[in-house]
Coordinates of C-alpha atoms and ligand atoms in Angstrom, one line a residue:
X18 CA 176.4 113.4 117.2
X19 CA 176.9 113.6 113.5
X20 CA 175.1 111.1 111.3
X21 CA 175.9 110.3 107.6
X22 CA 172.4 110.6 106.5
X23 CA 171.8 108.0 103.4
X24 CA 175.0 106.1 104.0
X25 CA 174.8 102.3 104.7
X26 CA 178.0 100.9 106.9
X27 CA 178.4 97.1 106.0
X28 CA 180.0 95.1 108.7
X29 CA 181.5 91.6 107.7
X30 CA 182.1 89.3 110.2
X31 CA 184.5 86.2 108.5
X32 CA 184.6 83.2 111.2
X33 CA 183.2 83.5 114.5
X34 CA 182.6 80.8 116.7
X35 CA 179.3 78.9 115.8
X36 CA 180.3 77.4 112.3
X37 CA 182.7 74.6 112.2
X38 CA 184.9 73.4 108.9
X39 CA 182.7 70.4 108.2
X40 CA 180.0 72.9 107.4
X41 CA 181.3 74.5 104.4
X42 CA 184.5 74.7 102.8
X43 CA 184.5 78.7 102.5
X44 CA 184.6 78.9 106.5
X45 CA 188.1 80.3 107.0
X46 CA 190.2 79.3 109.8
X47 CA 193.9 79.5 108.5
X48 CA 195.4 82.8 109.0
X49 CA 196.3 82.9 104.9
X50 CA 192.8 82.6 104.3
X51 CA 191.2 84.6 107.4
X52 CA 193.2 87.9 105.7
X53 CA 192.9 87.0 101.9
X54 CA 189.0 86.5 102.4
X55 CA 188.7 89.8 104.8
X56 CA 190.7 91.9 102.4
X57 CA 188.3 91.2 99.3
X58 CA 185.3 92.1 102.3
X59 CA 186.9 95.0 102.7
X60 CA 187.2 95.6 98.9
X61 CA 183.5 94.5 98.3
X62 CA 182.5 97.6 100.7
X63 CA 183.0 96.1 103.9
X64 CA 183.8 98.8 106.2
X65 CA 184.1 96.8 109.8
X66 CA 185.8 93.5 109.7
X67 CA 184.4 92.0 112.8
X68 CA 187.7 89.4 113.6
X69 CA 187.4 85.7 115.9
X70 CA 191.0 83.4 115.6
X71 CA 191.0 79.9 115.0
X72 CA 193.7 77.1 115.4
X73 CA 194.8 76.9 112.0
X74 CA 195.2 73.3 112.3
X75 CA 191.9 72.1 113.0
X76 CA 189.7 75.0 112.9
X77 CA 188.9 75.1 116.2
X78 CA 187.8 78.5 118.2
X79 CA 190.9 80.0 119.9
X80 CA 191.4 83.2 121.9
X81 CA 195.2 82.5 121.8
X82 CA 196.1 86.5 121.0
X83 CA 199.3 84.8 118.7
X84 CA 196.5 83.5 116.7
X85 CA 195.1 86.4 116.3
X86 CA 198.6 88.0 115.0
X87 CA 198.7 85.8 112.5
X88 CA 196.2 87.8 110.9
X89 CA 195.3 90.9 112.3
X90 CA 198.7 92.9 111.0
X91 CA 198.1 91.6 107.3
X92 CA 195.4 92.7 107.7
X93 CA 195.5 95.9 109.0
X94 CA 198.3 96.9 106.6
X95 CA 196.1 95.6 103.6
X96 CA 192.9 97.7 104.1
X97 CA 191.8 100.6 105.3
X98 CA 188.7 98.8 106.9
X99 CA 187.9 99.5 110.6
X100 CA 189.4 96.2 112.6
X101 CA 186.5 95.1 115.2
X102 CA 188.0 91.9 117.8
X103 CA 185.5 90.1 119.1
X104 CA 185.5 89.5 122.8
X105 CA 182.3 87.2 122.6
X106 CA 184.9 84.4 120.7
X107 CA 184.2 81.7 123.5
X108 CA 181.8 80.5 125.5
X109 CA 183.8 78.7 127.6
X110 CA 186.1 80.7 128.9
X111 CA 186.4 83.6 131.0
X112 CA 186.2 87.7 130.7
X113 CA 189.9 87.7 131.3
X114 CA 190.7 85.7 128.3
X115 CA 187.8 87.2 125.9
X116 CA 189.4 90.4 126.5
X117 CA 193.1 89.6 126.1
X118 CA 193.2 90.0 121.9
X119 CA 191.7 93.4 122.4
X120 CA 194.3 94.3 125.0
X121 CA 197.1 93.2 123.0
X122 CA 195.7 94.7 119.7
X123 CA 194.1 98.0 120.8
X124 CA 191.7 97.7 118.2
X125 CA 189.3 100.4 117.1
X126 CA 186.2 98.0 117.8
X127 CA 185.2 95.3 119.8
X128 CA 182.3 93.4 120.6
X129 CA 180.6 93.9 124.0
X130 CA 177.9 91.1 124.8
X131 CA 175.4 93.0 126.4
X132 CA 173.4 89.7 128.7
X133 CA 174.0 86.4 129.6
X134 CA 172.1 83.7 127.8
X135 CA 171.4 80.1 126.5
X136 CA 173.7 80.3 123.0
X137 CA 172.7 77.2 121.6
X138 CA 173.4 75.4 117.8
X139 CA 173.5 71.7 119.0
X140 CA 170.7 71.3 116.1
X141 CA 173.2 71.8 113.5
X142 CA 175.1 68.4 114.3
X143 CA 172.0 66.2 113.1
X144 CA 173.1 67.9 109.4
X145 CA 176.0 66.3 109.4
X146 CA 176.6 62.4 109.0
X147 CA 181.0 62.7 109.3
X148 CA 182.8 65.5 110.6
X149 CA 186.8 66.6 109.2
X150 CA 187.9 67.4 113.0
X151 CA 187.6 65.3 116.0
X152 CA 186.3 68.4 117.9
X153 CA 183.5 69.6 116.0
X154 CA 180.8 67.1 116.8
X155 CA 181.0 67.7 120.4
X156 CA 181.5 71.0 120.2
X157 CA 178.3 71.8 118.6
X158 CA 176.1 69.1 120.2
X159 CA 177.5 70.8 123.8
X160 CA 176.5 74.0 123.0
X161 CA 173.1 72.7 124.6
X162 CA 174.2 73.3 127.9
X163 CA 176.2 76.6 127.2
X164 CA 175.6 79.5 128.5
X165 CA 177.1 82.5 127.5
X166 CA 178.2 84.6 130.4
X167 CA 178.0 88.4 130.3
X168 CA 177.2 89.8 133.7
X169 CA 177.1 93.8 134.6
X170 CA 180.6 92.7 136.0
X171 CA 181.7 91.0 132.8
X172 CA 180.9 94.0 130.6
X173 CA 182.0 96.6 133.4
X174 CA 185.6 94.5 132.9
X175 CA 185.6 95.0 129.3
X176 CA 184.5 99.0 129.5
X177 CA 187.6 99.1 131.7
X178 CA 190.3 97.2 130.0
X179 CA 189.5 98.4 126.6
X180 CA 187.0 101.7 126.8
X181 CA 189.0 103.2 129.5
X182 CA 192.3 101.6 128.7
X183 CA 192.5 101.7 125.4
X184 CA 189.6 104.0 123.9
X185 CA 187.9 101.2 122.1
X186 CA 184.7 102.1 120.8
X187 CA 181.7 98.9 121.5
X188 CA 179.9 96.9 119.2
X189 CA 177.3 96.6 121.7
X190 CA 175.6 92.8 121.0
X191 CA 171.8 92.8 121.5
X192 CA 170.0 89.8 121.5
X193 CA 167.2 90.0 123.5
X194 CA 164.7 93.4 124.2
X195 CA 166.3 93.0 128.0
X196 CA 170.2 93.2 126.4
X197 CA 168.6 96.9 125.7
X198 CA 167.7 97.9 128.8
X199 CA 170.8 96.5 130.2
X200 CA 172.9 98.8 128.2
X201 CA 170.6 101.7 128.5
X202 CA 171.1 101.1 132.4
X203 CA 174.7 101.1 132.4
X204 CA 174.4 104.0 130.1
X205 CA 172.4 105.7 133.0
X206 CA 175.3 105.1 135.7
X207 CA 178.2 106.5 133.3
X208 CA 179.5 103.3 131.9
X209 CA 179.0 104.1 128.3
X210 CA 178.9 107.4 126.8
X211 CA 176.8 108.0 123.3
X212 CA 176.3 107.7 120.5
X213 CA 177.0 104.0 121.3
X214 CA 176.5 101.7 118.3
X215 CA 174.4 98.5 119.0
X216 CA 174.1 95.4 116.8
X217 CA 170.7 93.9 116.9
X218 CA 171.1 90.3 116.7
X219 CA 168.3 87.7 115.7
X220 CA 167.4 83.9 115.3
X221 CA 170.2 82.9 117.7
X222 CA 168.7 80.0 119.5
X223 CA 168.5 81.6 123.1
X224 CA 167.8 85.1 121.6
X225 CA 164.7 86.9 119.9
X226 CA 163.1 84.9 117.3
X227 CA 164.5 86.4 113.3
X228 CA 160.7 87.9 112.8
X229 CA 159.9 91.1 111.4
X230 CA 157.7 92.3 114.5
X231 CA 161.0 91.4 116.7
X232 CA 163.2 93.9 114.2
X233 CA 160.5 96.6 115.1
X234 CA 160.2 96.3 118.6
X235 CA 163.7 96.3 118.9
X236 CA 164.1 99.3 116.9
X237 CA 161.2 101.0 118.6
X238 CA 162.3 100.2 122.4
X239 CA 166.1 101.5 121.7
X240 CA 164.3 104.9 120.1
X241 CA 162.7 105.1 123.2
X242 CA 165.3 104.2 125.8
X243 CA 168.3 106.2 123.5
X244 CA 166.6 108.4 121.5
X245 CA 169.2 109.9 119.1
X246 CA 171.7 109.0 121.1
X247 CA 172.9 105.6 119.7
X248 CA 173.6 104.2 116.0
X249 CA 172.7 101.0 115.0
X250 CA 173.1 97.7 112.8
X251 CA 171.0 94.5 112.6
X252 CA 172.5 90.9 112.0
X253 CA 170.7 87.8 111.5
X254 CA 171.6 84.3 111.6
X255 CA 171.2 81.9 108.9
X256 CA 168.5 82.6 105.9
X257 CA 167.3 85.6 108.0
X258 CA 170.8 87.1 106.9
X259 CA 169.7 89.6 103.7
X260 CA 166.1 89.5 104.3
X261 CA 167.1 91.3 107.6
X262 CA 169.9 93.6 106.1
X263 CA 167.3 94.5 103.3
X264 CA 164.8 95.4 105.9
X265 CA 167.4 97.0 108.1
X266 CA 168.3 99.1 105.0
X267 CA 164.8 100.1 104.5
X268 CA 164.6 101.7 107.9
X269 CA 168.0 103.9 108.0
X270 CA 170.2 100.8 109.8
X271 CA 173.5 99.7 109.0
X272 CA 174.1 96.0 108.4
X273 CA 176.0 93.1 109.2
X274 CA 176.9 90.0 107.1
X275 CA 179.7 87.3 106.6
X276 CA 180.1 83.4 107.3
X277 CA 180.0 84.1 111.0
X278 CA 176.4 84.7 110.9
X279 CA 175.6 82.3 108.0
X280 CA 177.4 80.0 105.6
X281 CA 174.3 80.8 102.5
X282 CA 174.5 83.1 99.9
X283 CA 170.5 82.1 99.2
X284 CA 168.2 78.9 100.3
X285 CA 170.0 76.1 100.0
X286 CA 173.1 77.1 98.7
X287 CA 176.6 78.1 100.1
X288 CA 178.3 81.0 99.9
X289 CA 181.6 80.7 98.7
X290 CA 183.3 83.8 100.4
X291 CA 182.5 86.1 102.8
X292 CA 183.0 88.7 100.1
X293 CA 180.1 87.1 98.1
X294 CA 177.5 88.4 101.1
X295 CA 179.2 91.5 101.0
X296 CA 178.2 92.0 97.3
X297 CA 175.4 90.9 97.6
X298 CA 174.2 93.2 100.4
X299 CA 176.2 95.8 98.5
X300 CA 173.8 95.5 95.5
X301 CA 170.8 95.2 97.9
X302 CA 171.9 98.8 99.2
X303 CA 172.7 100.0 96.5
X304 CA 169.2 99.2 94.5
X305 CA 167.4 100.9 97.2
X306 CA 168.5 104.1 96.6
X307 CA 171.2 104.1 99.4
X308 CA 175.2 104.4 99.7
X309 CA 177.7 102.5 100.9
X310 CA 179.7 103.8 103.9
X311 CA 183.3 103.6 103.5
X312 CA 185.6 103.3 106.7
X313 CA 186.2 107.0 107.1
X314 CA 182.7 107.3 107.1
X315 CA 182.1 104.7 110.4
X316 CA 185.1 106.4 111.7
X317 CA 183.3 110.2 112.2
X318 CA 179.6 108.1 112.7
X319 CA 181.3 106.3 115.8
X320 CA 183.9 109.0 116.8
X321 CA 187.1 106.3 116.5
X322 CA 190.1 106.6 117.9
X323 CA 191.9 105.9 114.2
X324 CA 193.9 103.3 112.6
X325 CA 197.0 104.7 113.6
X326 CA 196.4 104.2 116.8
X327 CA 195.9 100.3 116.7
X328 CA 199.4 98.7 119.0
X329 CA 200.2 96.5 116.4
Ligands
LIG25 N1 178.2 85.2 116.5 C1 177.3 86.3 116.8 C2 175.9 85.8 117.0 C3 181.0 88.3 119.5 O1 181.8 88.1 118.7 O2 181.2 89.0 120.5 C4 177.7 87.0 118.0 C5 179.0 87.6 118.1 C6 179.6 87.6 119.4 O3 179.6 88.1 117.1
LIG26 ZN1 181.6 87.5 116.6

């Protein structure tokens, strides 16, 4: 497996599916701004765009794949950055529809989910005295009795439909030390072959807690259960966000950022573009002595397909 020693890959992820417009005014959910604020990512040294859709009307989280192609080709035709589709964009829907963007879009990433789990942020609506959208007050306060589905059969679906089918390449989504073992046993029956690239997520409220020891247990049970045979980034949600990519940086990691993950560009105050994180963390890499990974770069780190082999 070859490894681009000293080389950080930044992955930005611009919308997701936690944050709602009320929250911040940078949050993009019309396609014009979903593409102009992933193309300057991708110019800050973004080298993944990690990609939800929203109804551009009201902002709310949609797996409708025409949604998606409102942005995706723009996109795609715009940078050179490698596109990663979520298939994690609901959690109230089923596999099927999760995996439908990625079907139609043949992307060179997606997002595996690697455990089923509480996925709650019904704490954030107590911030917020009026909402802009009808939808986003019951959205968030529901997310109390989500759970987030993602059973061996769920993520055996997606290896089919998009590994096998399609030659997509994982973002596997840890959020737990179990997530770890779940992947390392589907590893072990021929699911997944390395190096497979897994996202250590922290301080999602049904997750592991965004504390240092969590980062290096993590790190230390996947070197044990993978040995060289995985790569891996760390993401963290709210104010964990670049105290977490700094300390990812520290130990060899790659990291993730963007308004997905948190709306902040320090305490208290909001970013104002997903590119602004991506700068930021750029500068953070940067002033520790490390480099920035460009797309080509996560292309031979991951072994992707190509660009050119995207079906849109
Ligand atoms: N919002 C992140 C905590 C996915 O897209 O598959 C998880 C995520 C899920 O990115
Ligand atoms: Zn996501």
């Amino acid at each position: 497996m070859k490894k681009t020693y000293g080389k950080v890959a930044i992955s930005c992820a611009i919308t997701g599916a936690i944050h709602t417009p009320t929250m911040s005014d940078a949050l993009p959910y019309k396609p014009e701004d979903i593409i102009r604020q992933a193309i300057e990512a991708a110019e800050a040294g973004a080298a993944v765009l990690h990609l939800h859709a929203r109804n551009p009307k009201d902002g709310s989280v949609s797996l409708d794949p025409q949604h998606f192609m409102g942005f995706v080709p723009s996109i795609r035709s715009s940078t050179d950055a490698v596109l990663n589709i979520s298939t994690g964009g609901s959690l109230l829907t089923s596999i099927e529809d999760r995996i439908r963007p990625s079907e139609m879009i043949s992307p060179e990433m997606s997002s595996l989910n690697m455990g089923s789990m509480n996925f709650s942020f019904h704490g954030l609506a107590s911030r917020y005295e009026t909402f802009k959208f009808d939808w986003e007050k019951a959205y968030i306060e529901n997310s109390d009795a989500y759970i987030f589905r993602n059973t061996f059969r769920d993520i055996a679906q997606v290896e089919k439909s998009l590994g096998q089918a399609h030659n997509v390449k994982f973002e596997h989504e840890c959020y737990d030390v179990g997530h770890l073992y779940n992947l390392k046993f589907c590893m072990d029956t021929g699911l997944f072959k390395a190096p497979v690239f897994i996202q250590f997520i922290f301080g999602i409220l049904g997750g592991i807690g965004a504390d240092l020891d969590n980062l290096l247990f993590m790190k230390r049970t996947a070197d044990r259960l993978f040995g060289n045979n995985y790569q891996w980034s760390v993401m963290a949600a709210g104010s964990a966000q670049m105290p977490f990519a700094t300390q990812a940086v520290m130990m060899g990691g790659n990291v993730r950022v963007g308004l997905e993950d948190s709306l902040f560009i320090e305490r208290g105050k909001l970013a104002t573009s997903n590119a602004e994180q991506v700068f930021k963390v750029r500068r953070l890499i940067e002033e520790l002595g490390y480099e920035v990974a460009t797309p080509e770069d996560v292309r031979e780190m991951l072994a992707l397909k190509g660009s050119d082999k995207l079906a849109i």
